[in-house]
mmCIF file of N, CA and C in Angstrom:
data_model
loop_
_atom_site.group_PDB
_atom_site.id
_atom_site.type_symbol
_atom_site.label_atom_id
_atom_site.label_comp_id
_atom_site.label_asym_id
_atom_site.label_seq_id
_atom_site.Cartn_x
_atom_site.Cartn_y
_atom_site.Cartn_z
ATOM 1 N N VAL A 166 165.153 197.403 243.674
ATOM 2 C CA VAL A 166 163.953 197.707 244.297
ATOM 3 C C VAL A 166 163.367 196.748 244.298
ATOM 4 N N GLN A 167 162.503 196.477 245.738
ATOM 5 C CA GLN A 167 161.818 195.150 245.683
ATOM 6 C C GLN A 167 160.379 195.414 246.398
ATOM 7 N N LEU A 168 159.500 194.781 245.988
ATOM 8 C CA LEU A 168 158.114 195.054 246.777
ATOM 9 C C LEU A 168 157.731 194.091 247.498
ATOM 10 N N GLN A 169 157.597 193.721 248.639
ATOM 11 C CA GLN A 169 156.986 192.671 249.624
ATOM 12 C C GLN A 169 155.569 192.885 250.123
ATOM 13 N N ALA A 170 155.017 192.175 249.382
ATOM 14 C CA ALA A 170 153.310 191.942 249.754
ATOM 15 C C ALA A 170 153.153 191.209 250.970
ATOM 16 N N PHE A 171 152.315 191.512 251.816
ATOM 17 C CA PHE A 171 151.782 190.748 252.952
ATOM 18 C C PHE A 171 150.263 191.054 253.042
ATOM 19 N N GLY A 172 149.745 189.619 253.568
ATOM 20 C CA GLY A 172 148.120 189.754 254.270
ATOM 21 C C GLY A 172 147.302 189.038 253.650
ATOM 22 N N GLY A 173 147.670 188.266 252.632
ATOM 23 C CA GLY A 173 146.534 187.255 252.345
ATOM 24 C C GLY A 173 146.085 186.644 252.923
ATOM 25 N N GLY A 174 145.000 185.668 252.787
ATOM 26 C CA GLY A 174 144.674 184.749 253.365
ATOM 27 C C GLY A 174 143.282 183.995 253.049
ATOM 28 N N TRP A 175 142.616 183.419 254.003
ATOM 29 C CA TRP A 175 141.622 182.847 253.727
ATOM 30 C C TRP A 175 140.294 183.466 254.638
ATOM 31 N N VAL A 176 139.256 183.912 253.918
ATOM 32 C CA VAL A 176 138.371 184.347 254.489
ATOM 33 C C VAL A 176 136.959 184.236 254.182
ATOM 34 N N GLN A 177 135.800 183.986 255.255
ATOM 35 C CA GLN A 177 134.504 184.013 254.717
ATOM 36 C C GLN A 177 134.007 185.148 253.850
ATOM 37 N N ALA A 178 133.275 184.939 253.340
ATOM 38 C CA ALA A 178 132.177 185.889 252.476
ATOM 39 C C ALA A 178 131.650 186.874 253.516
ATOM 40 N N GLY A 179 132.054 188.090 253.280
ATOM 41 C CA GLY A 179 131.381 189.345 254.072
ATOM 42 C C GLY A 179 132.608 189.351 254.916
ATOM 43 N N GLY A 180 133.664 188.920 254.963
ATOM 44 C CA GLY A 180 134.880 189.350 255.933
ATOM 45 C C GLY A 180 135.687 190.142 255.582
ATOM 46 N N SER A 181 136.880 190.662 256.310
ATOM 47 C CA SER A 181 137.757 191.618 255.738
ATOM 48 C C SER A 181 139.127 190.868 256.027
ATOM 49 N N LEU A 182 139.924 191.677 254.891
ATOM 50 C CA LEU A 182 141.577 191.297 255.102
ATOM 51 C C LEU A 182 142.123 192.635 254.712
ATOM 52 N N ARG A 183 143.509 192.754 255.138
ATOM 53 C CA ARG A 183 144.035 194.055 254.883
ATOM 54 C C ARG A 183 145.395 193.696 254.339
ATOM 55 N N LEU A 184 145.938 194.075 252.951
ATOM 56 C CA LEU A 184 147.044 193.795 252.489
ATOM 57 C C LEU A 184 148.040 194.974 252.656
ATOM 58 N N SER A 185 149.127 194.558 252.818
ATOM 59 C CA SER A 185 150.165 195.707 252.707
ATOM 60 C C SER A 185 151.314 195.496 251.701
ATOM 61 N N CYS A 186 151.943 196.373 251.102
ATOM 62 C CA CYS A 186 153.141 196.108 250.292
ATOM 63 C C CYS A 186 154.263 197.263 250.634
ATOM 64 N N ALA A 187 155.170 196.728 250.941
ATOM 65 C CA ALA A 187 156.543 197.581 251.347
ATOM 66 C C ALA A 187 157.564 197.552 250.247
ATOM 67 N N ALA A 188 157.753 198.695 249.883
ATOM 68 C CA ALA A 188 159.336 198.769 248.851
ATOM 69 C C ALA A 188 160.538 199.234 249.724
ATOM 70 N N SER A 189 161.464 198.770 249.034
ATOM 71 C CA SER A 189 162.669 198.984 249.438
ATOM 72 C C SER A 189 163.412 199.153 248.539
ATOM 73 N N GLY A 190 164.807 199.601 248.724
ATOM 74 C CA GLY A 190 165.968 199.383 247.881
ATOM 75 C C GLY A 190 166.348 200.807 247.266
ATOM 76 N N SER A 191 166.948 201.206 246.027
ATOM 77 C CA SER A 191 167.516 202.304 245.844
ATOM 78 C C SER A 191 166.314 203.237 245.224
ATOM 79 N N ILE A 192 165.661 203.833 246.106
ATOM 80 C CA ILE A 192 164.202 204.743 245.890
ATOM 81 C C ILE A 192 164.592 206.031 246.343
ATOM 82 N N PHE A 193 164.458 206.797 245.122
ATOM 83 C CA PHE A 193 164.505 208.494 245.285
ATOM 84 C C PHE A 193 163.019 208.910 245.759
ATOM 85 N N SER A 194 161.869 208.369 244.882
ATOM 86 C CA SER A 194 160.641 208.956 245.196
ATOM 87 C C SER A 194 159.953 207.748 244.520
ATOM 88 N N ILE A 195 158.459 207.394 244.985
ATOM 89 C CA ILE A 195 157.387 206.762 244.506
ATOM 90 C C ILE A 195 156.227 207.258 243.966
ATOM 91 N N LYS A 196 155.757 207.253 242.789
ATOM 92 C CA LYS A 196 154.940 207.942 242.195
ATOM 93 C C LYS A 196 153.742 207.009 242.095
ATOM 94 N N ASP A 197 152.866 206.515 241.395
ATOM 95 C CA ASP A 197 151.519 205.582 241.523
ATOM 96 C C ASP A 197 152.117 204.463 242.178
ATOM 97 N N MET A 198 151.152 204.188 243.113
ATOM 98 C CA MET A 198 151.176 202.788 243.494
ATOM 99 C C MET A 198 149.852 201.756 243.275
ATOM 100 N N GLY A 199 149.634 200.673 243.098
ATOM 101 C CA GLY A 199 148.592 199.917 242.854
ATOM 102 C C GLY A 199 148.401 198.678 243.343
ATOM 103 N N TRP A 200 147.136 198.197 243.330
ATOM 104 C CA TRP A 200 147.138 196.621 243.385
ATOM 105 C C TRP A 200 146.260 196.109 242.397
ATOM 106 N N TYR A 201 146.850 195.018 242.006
ATOM 107 C CA TYR A 201 146.339 194.410 240.787
ATOM 108 C C TYR A 201 145.796 193.021 241.353
ATOM 109 N N ARG A 202 145.108 192.100 240.483
ATOM 110 C CA ARG A 202 144.759 190.828 240.997
ATOM 111 C C ARG A 202 144.462 190.075 239.594
ATOM 112 N N GLN A 203 144.943 188.792 239.897
ATOM 113 C CA GLN A 203 144.551 187.474 238.586
ATOM 114 C C GLN A 203 143.863 186.456 239.291
ATOM 115 N N ALA A 204 142.809 186.398 238.845
ATOM 116 C CA ALA A 204 141.907 184.938 239.181
ATOM 117 C C ALA A 204 142.449 183.956 238.301
ATOM 118 N N PRO A 205 142.098 182.603 238.684
ATOM 119 C CA PRO A 205 142.512 181.609 237.728
ATOM 120 C C PRO A 205 141.855 181.608 236.594
ATOM 121 N N GLY A 206 142.795 181.351 235.438
ATOM 122 C CA GLY A 206 142.167 181.425 234.041
ATOM 123 C C GLY A 206 141.592 183.043 233.519
ATOM 124 N N LYS A 207 141.929 184.103 234.317
ATOM 125 C CA LYS A 207 141.547 185.104 234.162
ATOM 126 C C LYS A 207 142.700 186.028 233.599
ATOM 127 N N GLN A 208 142.888 187.295 233.061
ATOM 128 C CA GLN A 208 143.702 188.185 232.899
ATOM 129 C C GLN A 208 143.832 189.299 234.165
ATOM 130 N N ARG A 209 144.945 189.542 234.303
ATOM 131 C CA ARG A 209 145.446 190.324 235.583
ATOM 132 C C ARG A 209 144.571 191.755 235.160
ATOM 133 N N GLU A 210 143.951 192.196 236.167
ATOM 134 C CA GLU A 210 143.124 193.551 236.175
ATOM 135 C C GLU A 210 143.823 194.369 237.475
ATOM 136 N N LEU A 211 143.635 195.576 236.917
ATOM 137 C CA LEU A 211 143.685 196.967 238.006
ATOM 138 C C LEU A 211 142.638 196.614 238.924
ATOM 139 N N VAL A 212 143.006 196.805 240.477
ATOM 140 C CA VAL A 212 141.822 196.717 241.313
ATOM 141 C C VAL A 212 141.802 198.263 241.831
ATOM 142 N N ALA A 213 142.913 198.763 242.421
ATOM 143 C CA ALA A 213 143.052 200.269 242.706
ATOM 144 C C ALA A 213 144.434 200.854 242.692
ATOM 145 N N ALA A 214 144.296 202.183 242.685
ATOM 146 C CA ALA A 214 145.613 202.969 242.472
ATOM 147 C C ALA A 214 145.549 204.212 243.068
ATOM 148 N N ILE A 215 146.610 204.603 243.598
ATOM 149 C CA ILE A 215 146.728 205.918 244.495
ATOM 150 C C ILE A 215 148.185 206.556 244.125
ATOM 151 N N THR A 216 147.907 207.641 243.638
ATOM 152 C CA THR A 216 148.998 208.773 243.290
ATOM 153 C C THR A 216 149.906 209.065 244.569
ATOM 154 N N SER A 217 151.000 209.703 244.193
ATOM 155 C CA SER A 217 151.885 210.217 245.520
ATOM 156 C C SER A 217 151.052 211.544 246.021
ATOM 157 N N ALA A 218 150.126 211.823 245.673
ATOM 158 C CA ALA A 218 149.473 213.018 246.193
ATOM 159 C C ALA A 218 148.207 212.659 246.858
ATOM 160 N N GLY A 219 147.681 211.096 246.437
ATOM 161 C CA GLY A 219 146.768 210.354 247.110
ATOM 162 C C GLY A 219 145.758 210.321 246.613
ATOM 163 N N ARG A 220 145.262 210.747 245.395
ATOM 164 C CA ARG A 220 144.415 210.698 244.440
ATOM 165 C C ARG A 220 143.842 209.152 244.275
ATOM 166 N N THR A 221 143.049 208.703 244.317
ATOM 167 C CA THR A 221 142.593 207.320 244.294
ATOM 168 C C THR A 221 142.038 206.857 242.800
ATOM 169 N N ASN A 222 141.850 205.611 242.212
ATOM 170 C CA ASN A 222 141.098 204.979 241.527
ATOM 171 C C ASN A 222 140.660 203.594 241.580
ATOM 172 N N TYR A 223 139.271 203.452 241.374
ATOM 173 C CA TYR A 223 138.948 201.959 241.876
ATOM 174 C C TYR A 223 138.406 201.537 240.633
ATOM 175 N N THR A 224 138.341 200.069 240.138
ATOM 176 C CA THR A 224 137.576 199.104 239.534
ATOM 177 C C THR A 224 136.197 199.337 240.097
ATOM 178 N N ASP A 225 135.197 199.363 238.989
ATOM 179 C CA ASP A 225 133.961 199.276 239.709
ATOM 180 C C ASP A 225 133.108 198.276 240.405
ATOM 181 N N SER A 226 133.898 197.268 240.393
ATOM 182 C CA SER A 226 133.718 195.910 241.058
ATOM 183 C C SER A 226 133.754 196.479 242.279
ATOM 184 N N VAL A 227 134.825 196.876 242.964
ATOM 185 C CA VAL A 227 135.030 196.981 244.183
ATOM 186 C C VAL A 227 134.803 198.238 245.010
ATOM 187 N N LYS A 228 134.129 199.068 244.287
ATOM 188 C CA LYS A 228 134.044 200.539 244.879
ATOM 189 C C LYS A 228 133.161 200.361 246.016
ATOM 190 N N GLY A 229 133.456 201.186 247.047
ATOM 191 C CA GLY A 229 132.604 200.859 248.306
ATOM 192 C C GLY A 229 132.969 200.041 249.473
ATOM 193 N N ARG A 230 133.785 198.817 248.925
ATOM 194 C CA ARG A 230 134.195 197.683 249.612
ATOM 195 C C ARG A 230 135.787 197.643 249.912
ATOM 196 N N LEU A 231 136.596 198.349 249.124
ATOM 197 C CA LEU A 231 138.021 198.057 249.256
ATOM 198 C C LEU A 231 138.469 199.653 248.886
ATOM 199 N N THR A 232 139.516 199.956 249.917
ATOM 200 C CA THR A 232 140.153 201.206 249.889
ATOM 201 C C THR A 232 141.727 200.887 250.014
ATOM 202 N N ILE A 233 142.150 201.799 249.253
ATOM 203 C CA ILE A 233 143.717 202.013 249.079
ATOM 204 C C ILE A 233 144.229 203.054 249.615
ATOM 205 N N SER A 234 145.443 202.859 250.198
ATOM 206 C CA SER A 234 145.818 203.951 250.995
ATOM 207 C C SER A 234 147.491 203.756 250.826
ATOM 208 N N ARG A 235 148.228 204.860 251.406
ATOM 209 C CA ARG A 235 149.798 204.638 251.358
ATOM 210 C C ARG A 235 150.411 205.653 252.546
ATOM 211 N N ASP A 236 151.436 205.125 252.747
ATOM 212 C CA ASP A 236 152.181 205.677 253.976
ATOM 213 C C ASP A 236 153.482 206.081 253.118
ATOM 214 N N ASN A 237 153.637 207.511 252.658
ATOM 215 C CA ASN A 237 154.854 207.735 251.924
ATOM 216 C C ASN A 237 156.273 207.756 252.753
ATOM 217 N N ALA A 238 156.014 207.956 253.783
ATOM 218 C CA ALA A 238 157.151 207.822 254.831
ATOM 219 C C ALA A 238 157.665 206.496 254.981
ATOM 220 N N LYS A 239 156.968 205.431 254.761
ATOM 221 C CA LYS A 239 157.359 204.141 255.034
ATOM 222 C C LYS A 239 157.341 203.564 253.615
ATOM 223 N N ASP A 240 157.365 204.207 252.636
ATOM 224 C CA ASP A 240 157.077 203.708 251.023
ATOM 225 C C ASP A 240 156.063 202.396 250.922
ATOM 226 N N THR A 241 154.981 202.373 251.619
ATOM 227 C CA THR A 241 154.042 201.238 251.755
ATOM 228 C C THR A 241 152.748 201.543 251.133
ATOM 229 N N VAL A 242 152.023 200.766 250.543
ATOM 230 C CA VAL A 242 150.753 200.824 250.208
ATOM 231 C C VAL A 242 149.890 199.653 250.797
ATOM 232 N N TYR A 243 148.822 200.123 250.994
ATOM 233 C CA TYR A 243 147.530 198.932 251.699
ATOM 234 C C TYR A 243 146.505 198.699 250.916
ATOM 235 N N LEU A 244 145.718 197.926 250.944
ATOM 236 C CA LEU A 244 144.487 197.754 250.492
ATOM 237 C C LEU A 244 143.764 196.927 251.526
ATOM 238 N N GLN A 245 142.871 197.929 252.327
ATOM 239 C CA GLN A 245 141.601 197.636 253.081
ATOM 240 C C GLN A 245 140.472 196.848 252.150
ATOM 241 N N MET A 246 140.166 195.551 252.837
ATOM 242 C CA MET A 246 139.253 194.761 251.633
ATOM 243 C C MET A 246 138.150 194.284 252.777
ATOM 244 N N ASN A 247 136.730 195.012 252.688
ATOM 245 C CA ASN A 247 135.619 194.696 253.527
ATOM 246 C C ASN A 247 134.512 194.181 252.456
ATOM 247 N N SER A 248 133.593 193.556 253.365
ATOM 248 C CA SER A 248 132.537 193.113 252.643
ATOM 249 C C SER A 248 133.268 191.876 251.213
ATOM 250 N N LEU A 249 133.954 191.061 251.562
ATOM 251 C CA LEU A 249 134.645 190.283 250.463
ATOM 252 C C LEU A 249 133.570 189.187 250.095
ATOM 253 N N LYS A 250 133.681 189.173 248.822
ATOM 254 C CA LYS A 250 132.626 188.239 247.916
ATOM 255 C C LYS A 250 133.531 187.072 247.483
ATOM 256 N N PRO A 251 133.201 186.018 247.087
ATOM 257 C CA PRO A 251 133.888 184.750 246.500
ATOM 258 C C PRO A 251 134.333 185.239 245.066
ATOM 259 N N GLU A 252 133.946 186.026 244.351
ATOM 260 C CA GLU A 252 134.461 186.583 243.197
ATOM 261 C C GLU A 252 135.472 187.540 243.469
ATOM 262 N N ASP A 253 136.234 187.573 244.500
ATOM 263 C CA ASP A 253 137.261 188.765 244.951
ATOM 264 C C ASP A 253 138.465 187.661 245.119
ATOM 265 N N THR A 254 138.220 186.525 245.150
ATOM 266 C CA THR A 254 139.041 185.259 245.069
ATOM 267 C C THR A 254 140.216 185.430 243.819
ATOM 268 N N ALA A 255 141.719 185.814 244.132
ATOM 269 C CA ALA A 255 142.586 185.875 243.010
ATOM 270 C C ALA A 255 143.846 186.005 243.838
ATOM 271 N N THR A 256 144.962 186.126 243.029
ATOM 272 C CA THR A 256 146.132 186.580 243.596
ATOM 273 C C THR A 256 146.188 187.966 243.398
ATOM 274 N N TYR A 257 146.771 188.729 244.463
ATOM 275 C CA TYR A 257 146.685 189.986 244.324
ATOM 276 C C TYR A 257 148.295 190.559 244.287
ATOM 277 N N TYR A 258 148.546 191.573 243.606
ATOM 278 C CA TYR A 258 149.961 191.981 243.326
ATOM 279 C C TYR A 258 150.027 193.541 243.702
ATOM 280 N N CYS A 259 151.008 193.650 243.921
ATOM 281 C CA CYS A 259 151.252 195.351 244.191
ATOM 282 C C CYS A 259 152.243 195.565 243.103
ATOM 283 N N ASN A 260 152.090 197.173 242.702
ATOM 284 C CA ASN A 260 152.929 197.765 242.057
ATOM 285 C C ASN A 260 153.317 198.921 242.244
ATOM 286 N N ALA A 261 154.314 199.562 241.633
ATOM 287 C CA ALA A 261 154.674 200.847 242.030
ATOM 288 C C ALA A 261 155.628 201.554 241.065
ATOM 289 N N ARG A 262 155.588 202.781 240.900
ATOM 290 C CA ARG A 262 156.468 203.189 239.656
ATOM 291 C C ARG A 262 157.364 204.319 240.758
ATOM 292 N N VAL A 263 158.610 203.873 240.437
ATOM 293 C CA VAL A 263 159.632 204.295 241.340
ATOM 294 C C VAL A 263 160.605 204.846 240.641
ATOM 295 N N VAL A 264 161.142 206.253 241.214
ATOM 296 C CA VAL A 264 162.004 206.869 240.859
ATOM 297 C C VAL A 264 163.185 206.686 241.518
ATOM 298 N N LEU A 265 164.231 205.841 240.429
ATOM 299 C CA LEU A 265 165.624 205.534 241.190
ATOM 300 C C LEU A 265 166.458 206.539 241.651
ATOM 301 N N LEU A 266 166.910 205.910 243.197
ATOM 302 C CA LEU A 266 167.913 207.187 243.758
ATOM 303 C C LEU A 266 169.123 207.283 242.900
ATOM 304 N N THR A 267 169.627 206.235 242.086
ATOM 305 C CA THR A 267 170.969 206.380 241.354
ATOM 306 C C THR A 267 171.327 207.132 240.068
ATOM 307 N N THR A 268 169.991 206.780 239.267
ATOM 308 C CA THR A 268 170.107 207.561 237.777
ATOM 309 C C THR A 268 168.875 208.152 237.618
ATOM 310 N N TYR A 269 167.814 208.179 238.755
ATOM 311 C CA TYR A 269 166.634 209.650 238.479
ATOM 312 C C TYR A 269 165.663 209.073 237.227
ATOM 313 N N SER A 270 165.527 207.644 236.997
ATOM 314 C CA SER A 270 164.922 207.133 236.094
ATOM 315 C C SER A 270 163.770 206.478 236.852
ATOM 316 N N THR A 271 162.854 206.291 235.780
ATOM 317 C CA THR A 271 161.612 205.803 236.522
ATOM 318 C C THR A 271 161.332 204.401 235.924
ATOM 319 N N GLY A 272 160.992 203.472 237.162
ATOM 320 C CA GLY A 272 160.752 201.839 236.511
ATOM 321 C C GLY A 272 159.712 201.392 237.083
ATOM 322 N N THR A 273 158.964 200.559 236.727
ATOM 323 C CA THR A 273 157.799 199.745 237.513
ATOM 324 C C THR A 273 158.006 198.542 237.829
ATOM 325 N N TYR A 274 157.747 198.415 239.099
ATOM 326 C CA TYR A 274 158.069 197.355 239.656
ATOM 327 C C TYR A 274 156.978 196.387 240.548
ATOM 328 N N TRP A 275 157.104 195.177 240.607
ATOM 329 C CA TRP A 275 155.773 194.372 240.921
ATOM 330 C C TRP A 275 156.207 193.663 242.214
ATOM 331 N N GLY A 276 155.284 193.510 243.068
ATOM 332 C CA GLY A 276 155.514 192.429 244.185
ATOM 333 C C GLY A 276 155.083 191.022 243.811
ATOM 334 N N GLN A 277 155.336 190.114 244.732
ATOM 335 C CA GLN A 277 155.444 188.519 244.505
ATOM 336 C C GLN A 277 153.957 188.111 244.375
ATOM 337 N N GLY A 278 152.999 188.746 244.790
ATOM 338 C CA GLY A 278 151.661 188.064 244.923
ATOM 339 C C GLY A 278 151.330 187.566 246.303
ATOM 340 N N THR A 279 150.385 188.005 246.716
ATOM 341 C CA THR A 279 149.586 187.216 247.747
ATOM 342 C C THR A 279 148.347 186.694 247.528
ATOM 343 N N LEU A 280 148.001 185.301 247.900
ATOM 344 C CA LEU A 280 146.754 184.759 247.558
ATOM 345 C C LEU A 280 145.641 185.146 248.340
ATOM 346 N N VAL A 281 144.457 185.878 247.921
ATOM 347 C CA VAL A 281 143.171 185.983 248.734
ATOM 348 C C VAL A 281 141.877 184.928 248.186
ATOM 349 N N THR A 282 141.453 184.172 249.285
ATOM 350 C CA THR A 282 140.451 183.339 249.211
ATOM 351 C C THR A 282 139.458 183.389 249.873
ATOM 352 N N VAL A 283 138.325 183.596 248.813
ATOM 353 C CA VAL A 283 137.284 184.091 249.753
ATOM 354 C C VAL A 283 136.197 183.157 249.509
ATOM 355 N N SER A 284 135.648 182.363 250.656
ATOM 356 C CA SER A 284 134.782 181.272 250.503
ATOM 357 C C SER A 284 133.129 181.516 250.858
ATOM 358 N N SER A 285 132.307 180.928 250.156
ATOM 359 C CA SER A 285 130.784 181.512 250.136
ATOM 360 C C SER A 285 130.147 180.557 251.339
#
């Protein structure tokens, strides 16, 4: 299973970016999907998560500005990022809990990370 993330870049404060992350490989189904971020010198933190049924969860600092969504037919999760702040600068990682097609076991997989830089 591979997760490929796209959409990072540089933006001025107040701007917007949209991240996407597509899963591929031996997938039977995908349970939770999420976005994490890690700023320089800080621990990786959960930004937002979404269940297969569409229930969402956000860290307090991004509520009202970032929106997570998913397309189950495409095994893809998105993060729409609006009103970005310099403190949102980090490498963003997607994450998915995947039920494997071959064994029906569940594993957790990570994307490669995409850098988001917000300038003041």
